PDB file of C-alpha atoms in Angstrom:
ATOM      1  CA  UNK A   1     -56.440 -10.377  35.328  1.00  0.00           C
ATOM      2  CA  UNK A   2     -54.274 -11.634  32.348  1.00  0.00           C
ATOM      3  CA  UNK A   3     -56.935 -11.092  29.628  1.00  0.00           C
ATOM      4  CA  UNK A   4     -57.462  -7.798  31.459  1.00  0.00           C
ATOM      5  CA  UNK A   5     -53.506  -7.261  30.990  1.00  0.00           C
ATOM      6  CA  UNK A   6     -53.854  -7.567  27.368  1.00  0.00           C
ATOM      7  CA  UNK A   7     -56.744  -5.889  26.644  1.00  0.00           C
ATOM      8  CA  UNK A   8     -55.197  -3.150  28.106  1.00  0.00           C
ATOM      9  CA  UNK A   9     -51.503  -3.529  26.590  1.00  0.00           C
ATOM     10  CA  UNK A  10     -53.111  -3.958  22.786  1.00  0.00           C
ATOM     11  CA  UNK A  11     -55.682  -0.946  23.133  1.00  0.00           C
ATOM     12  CA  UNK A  12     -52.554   1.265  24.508  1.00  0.00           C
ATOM     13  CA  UNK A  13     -50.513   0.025  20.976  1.00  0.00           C
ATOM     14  CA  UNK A  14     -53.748   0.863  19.220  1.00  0.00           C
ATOM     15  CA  UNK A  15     -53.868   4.417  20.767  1.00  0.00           C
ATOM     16  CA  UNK A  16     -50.065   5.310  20.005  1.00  0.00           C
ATOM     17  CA  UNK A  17     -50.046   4.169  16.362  1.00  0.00           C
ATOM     18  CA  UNK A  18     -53.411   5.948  15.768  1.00  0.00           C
ATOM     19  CA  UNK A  19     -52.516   9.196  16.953  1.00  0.00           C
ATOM     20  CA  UNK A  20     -49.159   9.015  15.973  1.00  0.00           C
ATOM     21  CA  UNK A  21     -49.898   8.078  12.097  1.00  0.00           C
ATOM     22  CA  UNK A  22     -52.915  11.183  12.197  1.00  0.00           C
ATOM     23  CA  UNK A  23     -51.017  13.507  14.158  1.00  0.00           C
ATOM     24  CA  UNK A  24     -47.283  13.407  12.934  1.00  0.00           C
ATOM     25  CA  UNK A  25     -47.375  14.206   9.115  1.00  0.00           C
ATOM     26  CA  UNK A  26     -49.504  14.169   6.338  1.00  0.00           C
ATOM     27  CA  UNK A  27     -47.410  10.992   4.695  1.00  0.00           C
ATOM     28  CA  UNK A  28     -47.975   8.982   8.197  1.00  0.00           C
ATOM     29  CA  UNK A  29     -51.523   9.914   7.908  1.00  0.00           C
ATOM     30  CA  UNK A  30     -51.747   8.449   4.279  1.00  0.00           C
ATOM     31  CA  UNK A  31     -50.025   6.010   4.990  1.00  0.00           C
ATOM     32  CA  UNK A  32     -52.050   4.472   8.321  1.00  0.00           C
ATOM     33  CA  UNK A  33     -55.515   4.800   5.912  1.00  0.00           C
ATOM     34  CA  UNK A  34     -54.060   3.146   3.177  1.00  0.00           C
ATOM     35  CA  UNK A  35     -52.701   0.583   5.284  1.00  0.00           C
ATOM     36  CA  UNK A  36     -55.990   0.177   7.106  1.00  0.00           C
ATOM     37  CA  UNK A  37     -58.411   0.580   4.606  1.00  0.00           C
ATOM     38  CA  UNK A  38     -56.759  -2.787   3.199  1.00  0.00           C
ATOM     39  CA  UNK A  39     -57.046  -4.500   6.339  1.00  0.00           C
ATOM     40  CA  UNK A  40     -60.839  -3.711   6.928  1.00  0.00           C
ATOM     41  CA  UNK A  41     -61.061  -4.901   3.019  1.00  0.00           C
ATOM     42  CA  UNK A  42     -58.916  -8.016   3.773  1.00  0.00           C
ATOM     43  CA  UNK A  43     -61.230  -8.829   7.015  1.00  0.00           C
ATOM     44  CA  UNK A  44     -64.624  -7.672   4.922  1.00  0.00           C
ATOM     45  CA  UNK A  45     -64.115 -10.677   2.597  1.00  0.00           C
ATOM     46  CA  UNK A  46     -62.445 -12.729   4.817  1.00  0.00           C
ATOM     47  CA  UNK A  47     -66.180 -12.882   6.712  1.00  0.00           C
ATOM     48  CA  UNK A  48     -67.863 -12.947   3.196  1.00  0.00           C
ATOM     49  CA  UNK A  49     -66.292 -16.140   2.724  1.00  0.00           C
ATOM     50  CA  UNK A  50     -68.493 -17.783   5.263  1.00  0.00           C
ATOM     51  CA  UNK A  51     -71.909 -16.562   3.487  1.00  0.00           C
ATOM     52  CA  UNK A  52     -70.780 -17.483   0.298  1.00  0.00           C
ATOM     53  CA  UNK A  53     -70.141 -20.630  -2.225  1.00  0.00           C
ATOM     54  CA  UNK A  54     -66.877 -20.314  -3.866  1.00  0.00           C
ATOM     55  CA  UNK A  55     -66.967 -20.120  -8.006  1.00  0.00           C
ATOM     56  CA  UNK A  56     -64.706 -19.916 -10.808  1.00  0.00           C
ATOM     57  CA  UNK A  57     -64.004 -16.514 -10.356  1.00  0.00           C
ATOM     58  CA  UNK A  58     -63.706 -15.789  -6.642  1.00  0.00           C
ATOM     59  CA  UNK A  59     -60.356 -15.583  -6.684  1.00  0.00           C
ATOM     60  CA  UNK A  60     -60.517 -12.452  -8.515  1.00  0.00           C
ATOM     61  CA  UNK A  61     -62.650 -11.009  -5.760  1.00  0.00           C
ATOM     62  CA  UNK A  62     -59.793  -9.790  -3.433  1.00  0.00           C
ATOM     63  CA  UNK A  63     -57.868  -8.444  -6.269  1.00  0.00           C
ATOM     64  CA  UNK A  64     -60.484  -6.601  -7.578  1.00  0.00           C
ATOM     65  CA  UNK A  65     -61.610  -5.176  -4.587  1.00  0.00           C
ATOM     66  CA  UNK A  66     -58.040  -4.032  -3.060  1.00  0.00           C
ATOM     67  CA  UNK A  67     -57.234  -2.429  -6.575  1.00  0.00           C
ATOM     68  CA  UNK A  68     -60.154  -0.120  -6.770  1.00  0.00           C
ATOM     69  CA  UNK A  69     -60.078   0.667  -3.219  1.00  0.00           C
ATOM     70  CA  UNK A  70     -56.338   1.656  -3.170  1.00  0.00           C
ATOM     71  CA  UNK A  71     -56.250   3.165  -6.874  1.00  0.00           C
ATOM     72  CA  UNK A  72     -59.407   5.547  -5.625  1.00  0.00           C
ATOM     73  CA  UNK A  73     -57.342   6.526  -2.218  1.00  0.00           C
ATOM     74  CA  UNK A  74     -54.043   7.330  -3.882  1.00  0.00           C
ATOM     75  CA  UNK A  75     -55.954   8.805  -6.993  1.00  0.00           C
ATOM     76  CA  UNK A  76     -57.874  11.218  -4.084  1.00  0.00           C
ATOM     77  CA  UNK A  77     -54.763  12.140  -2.451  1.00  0.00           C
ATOM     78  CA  UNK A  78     -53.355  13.692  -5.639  1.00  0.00           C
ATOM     79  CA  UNK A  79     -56.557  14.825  -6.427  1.00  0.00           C
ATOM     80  CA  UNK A  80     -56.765  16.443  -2.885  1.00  0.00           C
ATOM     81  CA  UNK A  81     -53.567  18.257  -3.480  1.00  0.00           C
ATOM     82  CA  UNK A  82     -53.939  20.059  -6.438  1.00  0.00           C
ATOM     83  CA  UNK A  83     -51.388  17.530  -8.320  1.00  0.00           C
ATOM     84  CA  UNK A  84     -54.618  16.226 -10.732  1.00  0.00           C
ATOM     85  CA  UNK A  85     -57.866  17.772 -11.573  1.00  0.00           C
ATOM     86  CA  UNK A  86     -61.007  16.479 -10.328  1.00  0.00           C
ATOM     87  CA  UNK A  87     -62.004  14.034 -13.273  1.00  0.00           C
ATOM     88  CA  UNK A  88     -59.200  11.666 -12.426  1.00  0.00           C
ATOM     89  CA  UNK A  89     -61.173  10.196 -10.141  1.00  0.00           C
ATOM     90  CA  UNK A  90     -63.362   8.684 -13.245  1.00  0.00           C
ATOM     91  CA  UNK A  91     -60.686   5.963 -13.004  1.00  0.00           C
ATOM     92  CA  UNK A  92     -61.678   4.106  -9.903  1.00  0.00           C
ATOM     93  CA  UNK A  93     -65.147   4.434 -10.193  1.00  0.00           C
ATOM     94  CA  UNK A  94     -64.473   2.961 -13.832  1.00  0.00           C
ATOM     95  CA  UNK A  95     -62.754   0.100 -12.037  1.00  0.00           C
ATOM     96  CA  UNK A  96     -65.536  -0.215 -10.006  1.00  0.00           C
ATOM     97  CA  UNK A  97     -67.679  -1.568 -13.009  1.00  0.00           C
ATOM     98  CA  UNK A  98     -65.582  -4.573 -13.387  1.00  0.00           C
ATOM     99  CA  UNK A  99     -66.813  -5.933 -10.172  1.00  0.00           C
ATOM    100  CA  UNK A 100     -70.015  -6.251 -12.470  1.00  0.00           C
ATOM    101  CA  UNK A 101     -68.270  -7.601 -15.262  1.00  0.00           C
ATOM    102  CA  UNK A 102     -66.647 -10.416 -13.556  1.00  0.00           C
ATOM    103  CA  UNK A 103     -69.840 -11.886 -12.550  1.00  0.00           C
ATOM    104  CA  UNK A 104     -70.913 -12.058 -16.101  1.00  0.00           C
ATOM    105  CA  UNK A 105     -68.021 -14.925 -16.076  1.00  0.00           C
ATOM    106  CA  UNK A 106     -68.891 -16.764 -12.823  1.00  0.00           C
ATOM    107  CA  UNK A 107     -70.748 -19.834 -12.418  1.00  0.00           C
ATOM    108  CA  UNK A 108     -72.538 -18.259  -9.290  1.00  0.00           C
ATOM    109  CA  UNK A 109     -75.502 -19.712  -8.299  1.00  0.00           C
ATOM    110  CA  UNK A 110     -76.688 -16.001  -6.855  1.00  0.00           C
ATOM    111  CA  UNK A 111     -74.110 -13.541  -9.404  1.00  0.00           C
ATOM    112  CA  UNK A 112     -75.857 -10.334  -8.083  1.00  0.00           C
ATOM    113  CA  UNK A 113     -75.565 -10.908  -4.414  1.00  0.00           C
ATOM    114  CA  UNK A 114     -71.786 -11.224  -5.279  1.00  0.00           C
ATOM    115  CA  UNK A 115     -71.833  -7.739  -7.161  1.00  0.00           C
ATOM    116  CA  UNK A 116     -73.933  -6.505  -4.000  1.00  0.00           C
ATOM    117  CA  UNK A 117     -71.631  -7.658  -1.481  1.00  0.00           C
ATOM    118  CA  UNK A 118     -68.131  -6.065  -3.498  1.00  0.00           C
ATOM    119  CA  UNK A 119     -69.682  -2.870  -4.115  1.00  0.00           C
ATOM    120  CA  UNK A 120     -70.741  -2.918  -0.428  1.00  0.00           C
ATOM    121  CA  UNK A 121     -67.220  -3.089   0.584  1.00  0.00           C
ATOM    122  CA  UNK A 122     -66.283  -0.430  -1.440  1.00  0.00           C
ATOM    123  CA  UNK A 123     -69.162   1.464   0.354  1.00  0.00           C
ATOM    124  CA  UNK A 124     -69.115   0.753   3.763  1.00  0.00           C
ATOM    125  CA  UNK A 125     -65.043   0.869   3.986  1.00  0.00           C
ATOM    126  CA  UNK A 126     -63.694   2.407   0.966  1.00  0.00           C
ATOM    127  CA  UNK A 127     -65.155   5.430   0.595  1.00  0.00           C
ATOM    128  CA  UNK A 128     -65.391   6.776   4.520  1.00  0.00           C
ATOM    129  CA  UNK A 129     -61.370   6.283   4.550  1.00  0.00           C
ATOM    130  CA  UNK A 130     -61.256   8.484   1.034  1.00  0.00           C
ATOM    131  CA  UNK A 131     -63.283  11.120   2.875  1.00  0.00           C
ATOM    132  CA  UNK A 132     -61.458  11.566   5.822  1.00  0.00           C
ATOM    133  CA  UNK A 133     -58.503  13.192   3.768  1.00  0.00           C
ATOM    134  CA  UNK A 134     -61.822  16.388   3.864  1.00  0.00           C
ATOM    135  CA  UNK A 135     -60.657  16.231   7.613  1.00  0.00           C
ATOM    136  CA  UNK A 136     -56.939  16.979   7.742  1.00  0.00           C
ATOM    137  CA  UNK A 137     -55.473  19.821   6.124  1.00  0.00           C
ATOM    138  CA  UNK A 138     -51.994  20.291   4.139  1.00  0.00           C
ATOM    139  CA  UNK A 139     -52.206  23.649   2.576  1.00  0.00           C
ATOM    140  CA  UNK A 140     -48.639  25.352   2.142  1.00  0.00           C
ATOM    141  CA  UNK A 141     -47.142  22.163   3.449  1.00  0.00           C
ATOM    142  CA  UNK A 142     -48.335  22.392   6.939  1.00  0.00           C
ATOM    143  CA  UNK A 143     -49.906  19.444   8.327  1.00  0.00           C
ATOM    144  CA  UNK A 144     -52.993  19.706  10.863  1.00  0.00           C
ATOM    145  CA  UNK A 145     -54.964  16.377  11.614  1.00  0.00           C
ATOM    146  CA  UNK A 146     -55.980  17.490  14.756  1.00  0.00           C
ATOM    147  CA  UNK A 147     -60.241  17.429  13.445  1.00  0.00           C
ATOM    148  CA  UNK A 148     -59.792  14.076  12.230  1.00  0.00           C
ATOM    149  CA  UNK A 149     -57.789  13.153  15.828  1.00  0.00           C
ATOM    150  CA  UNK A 150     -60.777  15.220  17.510  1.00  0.00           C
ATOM    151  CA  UNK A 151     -63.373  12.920  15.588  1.00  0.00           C
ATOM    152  CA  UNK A 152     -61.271  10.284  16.361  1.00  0.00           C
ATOM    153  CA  UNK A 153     -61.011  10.383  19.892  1.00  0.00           C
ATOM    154  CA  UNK A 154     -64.733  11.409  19.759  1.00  0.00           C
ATOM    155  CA  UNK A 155     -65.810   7.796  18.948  1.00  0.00           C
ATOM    156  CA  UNK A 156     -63.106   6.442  21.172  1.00  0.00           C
ATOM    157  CA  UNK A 157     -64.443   8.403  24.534  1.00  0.00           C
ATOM    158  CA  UNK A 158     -68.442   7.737  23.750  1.00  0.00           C
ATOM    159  CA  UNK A 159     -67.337   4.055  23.015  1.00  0.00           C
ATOM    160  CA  UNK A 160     -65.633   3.887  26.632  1.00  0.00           C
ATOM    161  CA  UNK A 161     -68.233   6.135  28.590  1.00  0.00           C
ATOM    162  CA  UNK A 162     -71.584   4.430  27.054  1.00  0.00           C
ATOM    163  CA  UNK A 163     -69.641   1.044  28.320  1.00  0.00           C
ATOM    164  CA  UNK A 164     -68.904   2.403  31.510  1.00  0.00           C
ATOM    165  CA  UNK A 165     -71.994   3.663  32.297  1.00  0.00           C
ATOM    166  CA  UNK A 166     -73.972   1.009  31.104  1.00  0.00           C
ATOM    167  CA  UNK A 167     -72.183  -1.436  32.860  1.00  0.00           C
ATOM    168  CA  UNK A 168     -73.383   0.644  35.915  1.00  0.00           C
ATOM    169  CA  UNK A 169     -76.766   1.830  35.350  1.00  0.00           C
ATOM    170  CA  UNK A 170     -77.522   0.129  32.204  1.00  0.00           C
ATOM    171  CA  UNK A 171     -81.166  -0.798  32.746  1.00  0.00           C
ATOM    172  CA  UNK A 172     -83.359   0.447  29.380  1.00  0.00           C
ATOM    173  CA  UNK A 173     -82.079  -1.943  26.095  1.00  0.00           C
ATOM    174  CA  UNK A 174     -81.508   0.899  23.552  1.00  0.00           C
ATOM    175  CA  UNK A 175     -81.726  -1.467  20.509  1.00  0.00           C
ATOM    176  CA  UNK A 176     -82.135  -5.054  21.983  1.00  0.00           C
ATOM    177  CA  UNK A 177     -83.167  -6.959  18.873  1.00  0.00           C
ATOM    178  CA  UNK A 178     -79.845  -6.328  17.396  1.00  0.00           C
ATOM    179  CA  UNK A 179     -77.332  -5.412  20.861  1.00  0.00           C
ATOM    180  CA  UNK A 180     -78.827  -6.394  23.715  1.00  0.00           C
ATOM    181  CA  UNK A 181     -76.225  -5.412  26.029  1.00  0.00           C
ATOM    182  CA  UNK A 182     -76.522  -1.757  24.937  1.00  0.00           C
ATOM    183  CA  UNK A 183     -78.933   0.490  27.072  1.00  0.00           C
ATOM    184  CA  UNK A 184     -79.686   3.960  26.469  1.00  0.00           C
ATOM    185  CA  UNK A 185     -78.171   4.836  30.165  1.00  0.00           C
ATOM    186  CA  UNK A 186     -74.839   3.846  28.651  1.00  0.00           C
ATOM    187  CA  UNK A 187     -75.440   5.822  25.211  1.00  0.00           C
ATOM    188  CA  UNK A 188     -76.269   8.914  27.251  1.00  0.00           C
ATOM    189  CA  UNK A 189     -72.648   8.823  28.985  1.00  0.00           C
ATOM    190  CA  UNK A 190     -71.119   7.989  25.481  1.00  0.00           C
ATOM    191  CA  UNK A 191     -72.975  11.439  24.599  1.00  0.00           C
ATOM    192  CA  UNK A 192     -71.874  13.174  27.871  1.00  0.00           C
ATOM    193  CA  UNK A 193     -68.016  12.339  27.188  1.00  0.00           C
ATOM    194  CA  UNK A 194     -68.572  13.577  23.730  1.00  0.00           C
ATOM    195  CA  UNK A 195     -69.369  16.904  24.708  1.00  0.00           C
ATOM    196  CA  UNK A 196     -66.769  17.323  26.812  1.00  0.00           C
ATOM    197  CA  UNK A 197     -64.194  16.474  23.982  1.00  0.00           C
ATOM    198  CA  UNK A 198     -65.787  18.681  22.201  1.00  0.00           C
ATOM    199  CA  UNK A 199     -65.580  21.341  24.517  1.00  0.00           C
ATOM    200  CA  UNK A 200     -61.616  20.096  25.140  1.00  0.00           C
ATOM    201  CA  UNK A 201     -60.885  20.267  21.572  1.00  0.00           C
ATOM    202  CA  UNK A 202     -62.246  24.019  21.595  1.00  0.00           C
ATOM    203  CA  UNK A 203     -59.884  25.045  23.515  1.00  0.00           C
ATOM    204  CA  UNK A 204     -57.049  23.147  23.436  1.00  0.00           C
ATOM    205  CA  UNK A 205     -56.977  22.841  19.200  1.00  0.00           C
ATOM    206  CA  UNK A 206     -59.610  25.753  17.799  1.00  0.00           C
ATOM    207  CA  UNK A 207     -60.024  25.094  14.398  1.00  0.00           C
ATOM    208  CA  UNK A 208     -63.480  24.907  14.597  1.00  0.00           C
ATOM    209  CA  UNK A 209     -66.544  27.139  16.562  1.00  0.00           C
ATOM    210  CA  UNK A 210     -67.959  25.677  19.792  1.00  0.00           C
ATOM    211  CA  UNK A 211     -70.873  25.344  18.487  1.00  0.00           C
ATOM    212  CA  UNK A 212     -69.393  23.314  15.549  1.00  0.00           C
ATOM    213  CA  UNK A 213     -67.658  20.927  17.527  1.00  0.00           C
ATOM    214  CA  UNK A 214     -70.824  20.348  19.620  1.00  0.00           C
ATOM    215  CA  UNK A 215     -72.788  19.475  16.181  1.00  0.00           C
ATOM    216  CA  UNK A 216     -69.879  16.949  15.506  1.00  0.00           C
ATOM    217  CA  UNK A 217     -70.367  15.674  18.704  1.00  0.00           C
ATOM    218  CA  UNK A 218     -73.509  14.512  18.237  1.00  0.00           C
ATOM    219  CA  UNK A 219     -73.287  13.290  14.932  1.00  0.00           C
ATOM    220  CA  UNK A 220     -70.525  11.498  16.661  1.00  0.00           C
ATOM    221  CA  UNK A 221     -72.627  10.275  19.194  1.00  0.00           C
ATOM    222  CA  UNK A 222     -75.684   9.362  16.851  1.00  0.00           C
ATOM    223  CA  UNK A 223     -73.868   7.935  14.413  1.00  0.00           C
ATOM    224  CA  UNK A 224     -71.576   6.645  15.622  1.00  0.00           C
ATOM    225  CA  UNK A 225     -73.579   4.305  17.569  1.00  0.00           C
ATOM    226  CA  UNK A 226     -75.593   3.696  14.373  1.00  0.00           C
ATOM    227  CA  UNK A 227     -72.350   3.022  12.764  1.00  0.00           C
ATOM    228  CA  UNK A 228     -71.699  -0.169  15.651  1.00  0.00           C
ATOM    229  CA  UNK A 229     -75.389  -1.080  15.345  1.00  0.00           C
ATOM    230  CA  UNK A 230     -75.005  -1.780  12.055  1.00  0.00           C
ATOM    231  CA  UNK A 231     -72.005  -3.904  12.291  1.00  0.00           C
ATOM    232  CA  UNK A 232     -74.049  -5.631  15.209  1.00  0.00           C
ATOM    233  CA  UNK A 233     -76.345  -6.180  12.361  1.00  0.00           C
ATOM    234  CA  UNK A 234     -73.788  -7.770   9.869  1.00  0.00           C
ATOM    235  CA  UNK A 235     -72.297 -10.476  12.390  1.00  0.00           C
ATOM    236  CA  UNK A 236     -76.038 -11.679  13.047  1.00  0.00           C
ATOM    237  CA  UNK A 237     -76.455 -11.775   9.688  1.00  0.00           C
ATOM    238  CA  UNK A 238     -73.094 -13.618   9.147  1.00  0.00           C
ATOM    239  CA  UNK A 239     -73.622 -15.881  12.366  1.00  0.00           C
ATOM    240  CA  UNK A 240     -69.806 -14.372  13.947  1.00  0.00           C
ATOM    241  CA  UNK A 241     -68.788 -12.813  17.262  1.00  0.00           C
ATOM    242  CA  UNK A 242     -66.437 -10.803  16.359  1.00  0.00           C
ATOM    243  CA  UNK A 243     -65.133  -9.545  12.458  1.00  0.00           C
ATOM    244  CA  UNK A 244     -61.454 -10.380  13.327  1.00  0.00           C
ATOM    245  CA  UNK A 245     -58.868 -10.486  16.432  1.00  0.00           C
ATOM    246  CA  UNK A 246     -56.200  -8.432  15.364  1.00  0.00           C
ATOM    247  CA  UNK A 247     -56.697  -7.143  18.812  1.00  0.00           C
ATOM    248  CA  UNK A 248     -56.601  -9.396  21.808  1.00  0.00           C
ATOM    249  CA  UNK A 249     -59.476  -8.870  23.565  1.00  0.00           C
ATOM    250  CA  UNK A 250     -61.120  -6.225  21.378  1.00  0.00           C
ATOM    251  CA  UNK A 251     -62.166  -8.445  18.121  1.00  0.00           C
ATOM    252  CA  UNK A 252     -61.102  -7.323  14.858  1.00  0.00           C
ATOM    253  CA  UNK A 253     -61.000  -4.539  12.498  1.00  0.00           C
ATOM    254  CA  UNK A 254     -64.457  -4.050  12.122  1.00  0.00           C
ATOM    255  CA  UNK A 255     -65.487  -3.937  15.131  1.00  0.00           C
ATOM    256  CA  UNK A 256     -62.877  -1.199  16.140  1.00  0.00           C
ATOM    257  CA  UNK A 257     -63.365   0.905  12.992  1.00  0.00           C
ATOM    258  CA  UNK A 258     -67.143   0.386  12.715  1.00  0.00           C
ATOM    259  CA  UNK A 259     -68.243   3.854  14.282  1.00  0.00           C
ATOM    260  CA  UNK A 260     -65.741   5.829  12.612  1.00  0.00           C
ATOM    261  CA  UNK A 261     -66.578   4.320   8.965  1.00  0.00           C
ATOM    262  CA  UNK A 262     -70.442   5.463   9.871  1.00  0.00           C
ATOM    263  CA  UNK A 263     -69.294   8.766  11.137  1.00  0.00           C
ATOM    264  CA  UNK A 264     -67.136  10.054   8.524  1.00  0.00           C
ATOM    265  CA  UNK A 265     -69.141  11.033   6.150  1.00  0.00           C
ATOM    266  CA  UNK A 266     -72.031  12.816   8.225  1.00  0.00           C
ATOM    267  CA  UNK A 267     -69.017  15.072   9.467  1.00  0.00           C
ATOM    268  CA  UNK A 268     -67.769  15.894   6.236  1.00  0.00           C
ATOM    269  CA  UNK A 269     -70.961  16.800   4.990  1.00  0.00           C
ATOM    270  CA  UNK A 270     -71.782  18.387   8.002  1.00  0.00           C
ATOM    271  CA  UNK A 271     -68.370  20.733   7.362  1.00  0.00           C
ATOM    272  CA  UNK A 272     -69.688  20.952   3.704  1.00  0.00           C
ATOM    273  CA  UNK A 273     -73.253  22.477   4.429  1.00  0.00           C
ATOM    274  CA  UNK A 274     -72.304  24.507   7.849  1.00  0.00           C
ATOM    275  CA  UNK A 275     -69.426  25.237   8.019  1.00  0.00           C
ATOM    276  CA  UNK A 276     -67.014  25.268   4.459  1.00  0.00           C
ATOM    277  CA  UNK A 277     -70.035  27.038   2.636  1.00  0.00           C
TER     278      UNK A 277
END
């Protein structure tokens, strides 16, 4: 009952500061990504440090890695605005090179797997969080997150359903070489309670078609459960439970950020092609 207690205390925390950073202003929202875009960097190489041999230059890793990442968020934001033109963003991916360089110094036993796992951060954390600014809107100073809190909530509701249903009528393994506990009863609930926050977020918040926030809802639901797969994949490959436990009773960063990272970008370029054409 206690570790149910606090399960349910931190994931209540996690709710209010999520919604509240996305939904109260556009500086709340840039700051929560910036914030947490460091902290899934922070935990990525945290866990990196387990598959790795140090060398002389793996102290510069972290440094590297948070500079790019940040300088190519803040650079996007002004970007985003108006405030720069486009080719300003030349300047992160210029820093991005560096991760090569550095390994040109190293002592490394393995100096490309290094430049592979960096630029993988950068990947897999960086660039989602830069491409969720395509999902709030600022024009003429008025703030709407409410798509990126729809996508948001999205992930959060097929998480919770799939469990709940599983947990119940869970009998088929949906990927069982990588998740074994997942079954494709419990995916087909996640994909039930993403239709109806689609359907929700229709009328309650507009925006958007029906029939547009039905095609985010299942590249929520697909993807999104690609997106945990995957990070499934990465702890077996890393031999860890969990990425972190910043949360009590819900692991770390990783594993609570792991669907949205994957679903990001299939909804922006969903919004490109369909919808922003």
């Amino acid at each position: 009952m206690q570790g149910f207690k606090t399960r349910a205390i931190s994931a209540v925390v996690f709710v209010i500061l999520m919604a509240g950073g996305i939904l109260w202003s556009y500086y709340s929202y840039v700051f929560l990504f910036f914030i947490l875009m460091n902290l899934l960097i922070n935990e990525y190489i945290n866990i990196l440090k387990n598959v790795r041999k140090p060398n002389n230059v793996s102290r510069f890793y972290k440094p590297i890695l948070f500079t790019t990442a940040s300088v190519g968020f803040i650079f996007s934001t002004l970007v985003n605005s108006g405030a720069w033109p486009l080719q300003m963003m030349a300047v992160p991916l210029a820093l991005l090179f560096f991760i090569f360089i550095l390994e040109l110094y190293s002592n490394a036993e393995a100096p490309l797997r290094n430049v592979a796992f960096n630029v993988l951060g950068i990947i897999y954390i960086a660039l989602p969080i830069i491409l969720s600014q395509f999902l709030i809107s600022n024009e003429n100073n008025i703030y709407d997150g409410s798509l990126l809190m729809g996508v948001v909530v999205m992930i959060w509701v097929n998480d919770m359903m799939a469990y709940l249903v599983g947990s119940r009528f869970g009998k088929t393994p949906l990927f069982k070489r990588i998740s074994p506990k997942k079954t494709w009863e419990g995916s087909l609930g996640g994909l039930f309670g993403c239709i109806v926050v689609a359907v929700s977020a229709y009328f309650l918040v507009g925006i958007l078609n029906w029939n547009d926030w039905l095609g985010i809802a299942g590249i929520v639901f697909i993807f999104g459960t690609y997106g945990d797969l995957v990070e499934s994949l990465m702890k077996r490959n890393f031999n860890i439970k969990d990425s972190g436990n910043f949360m009590p009773g819900h692991g770390g960063f990783l594993d609570r950020f792991d669907a949205l990272l994957f679903t990001i970008p299939f909804v922006v370029f969903y919004l490109l092609l369909f919808v922003w054409n």
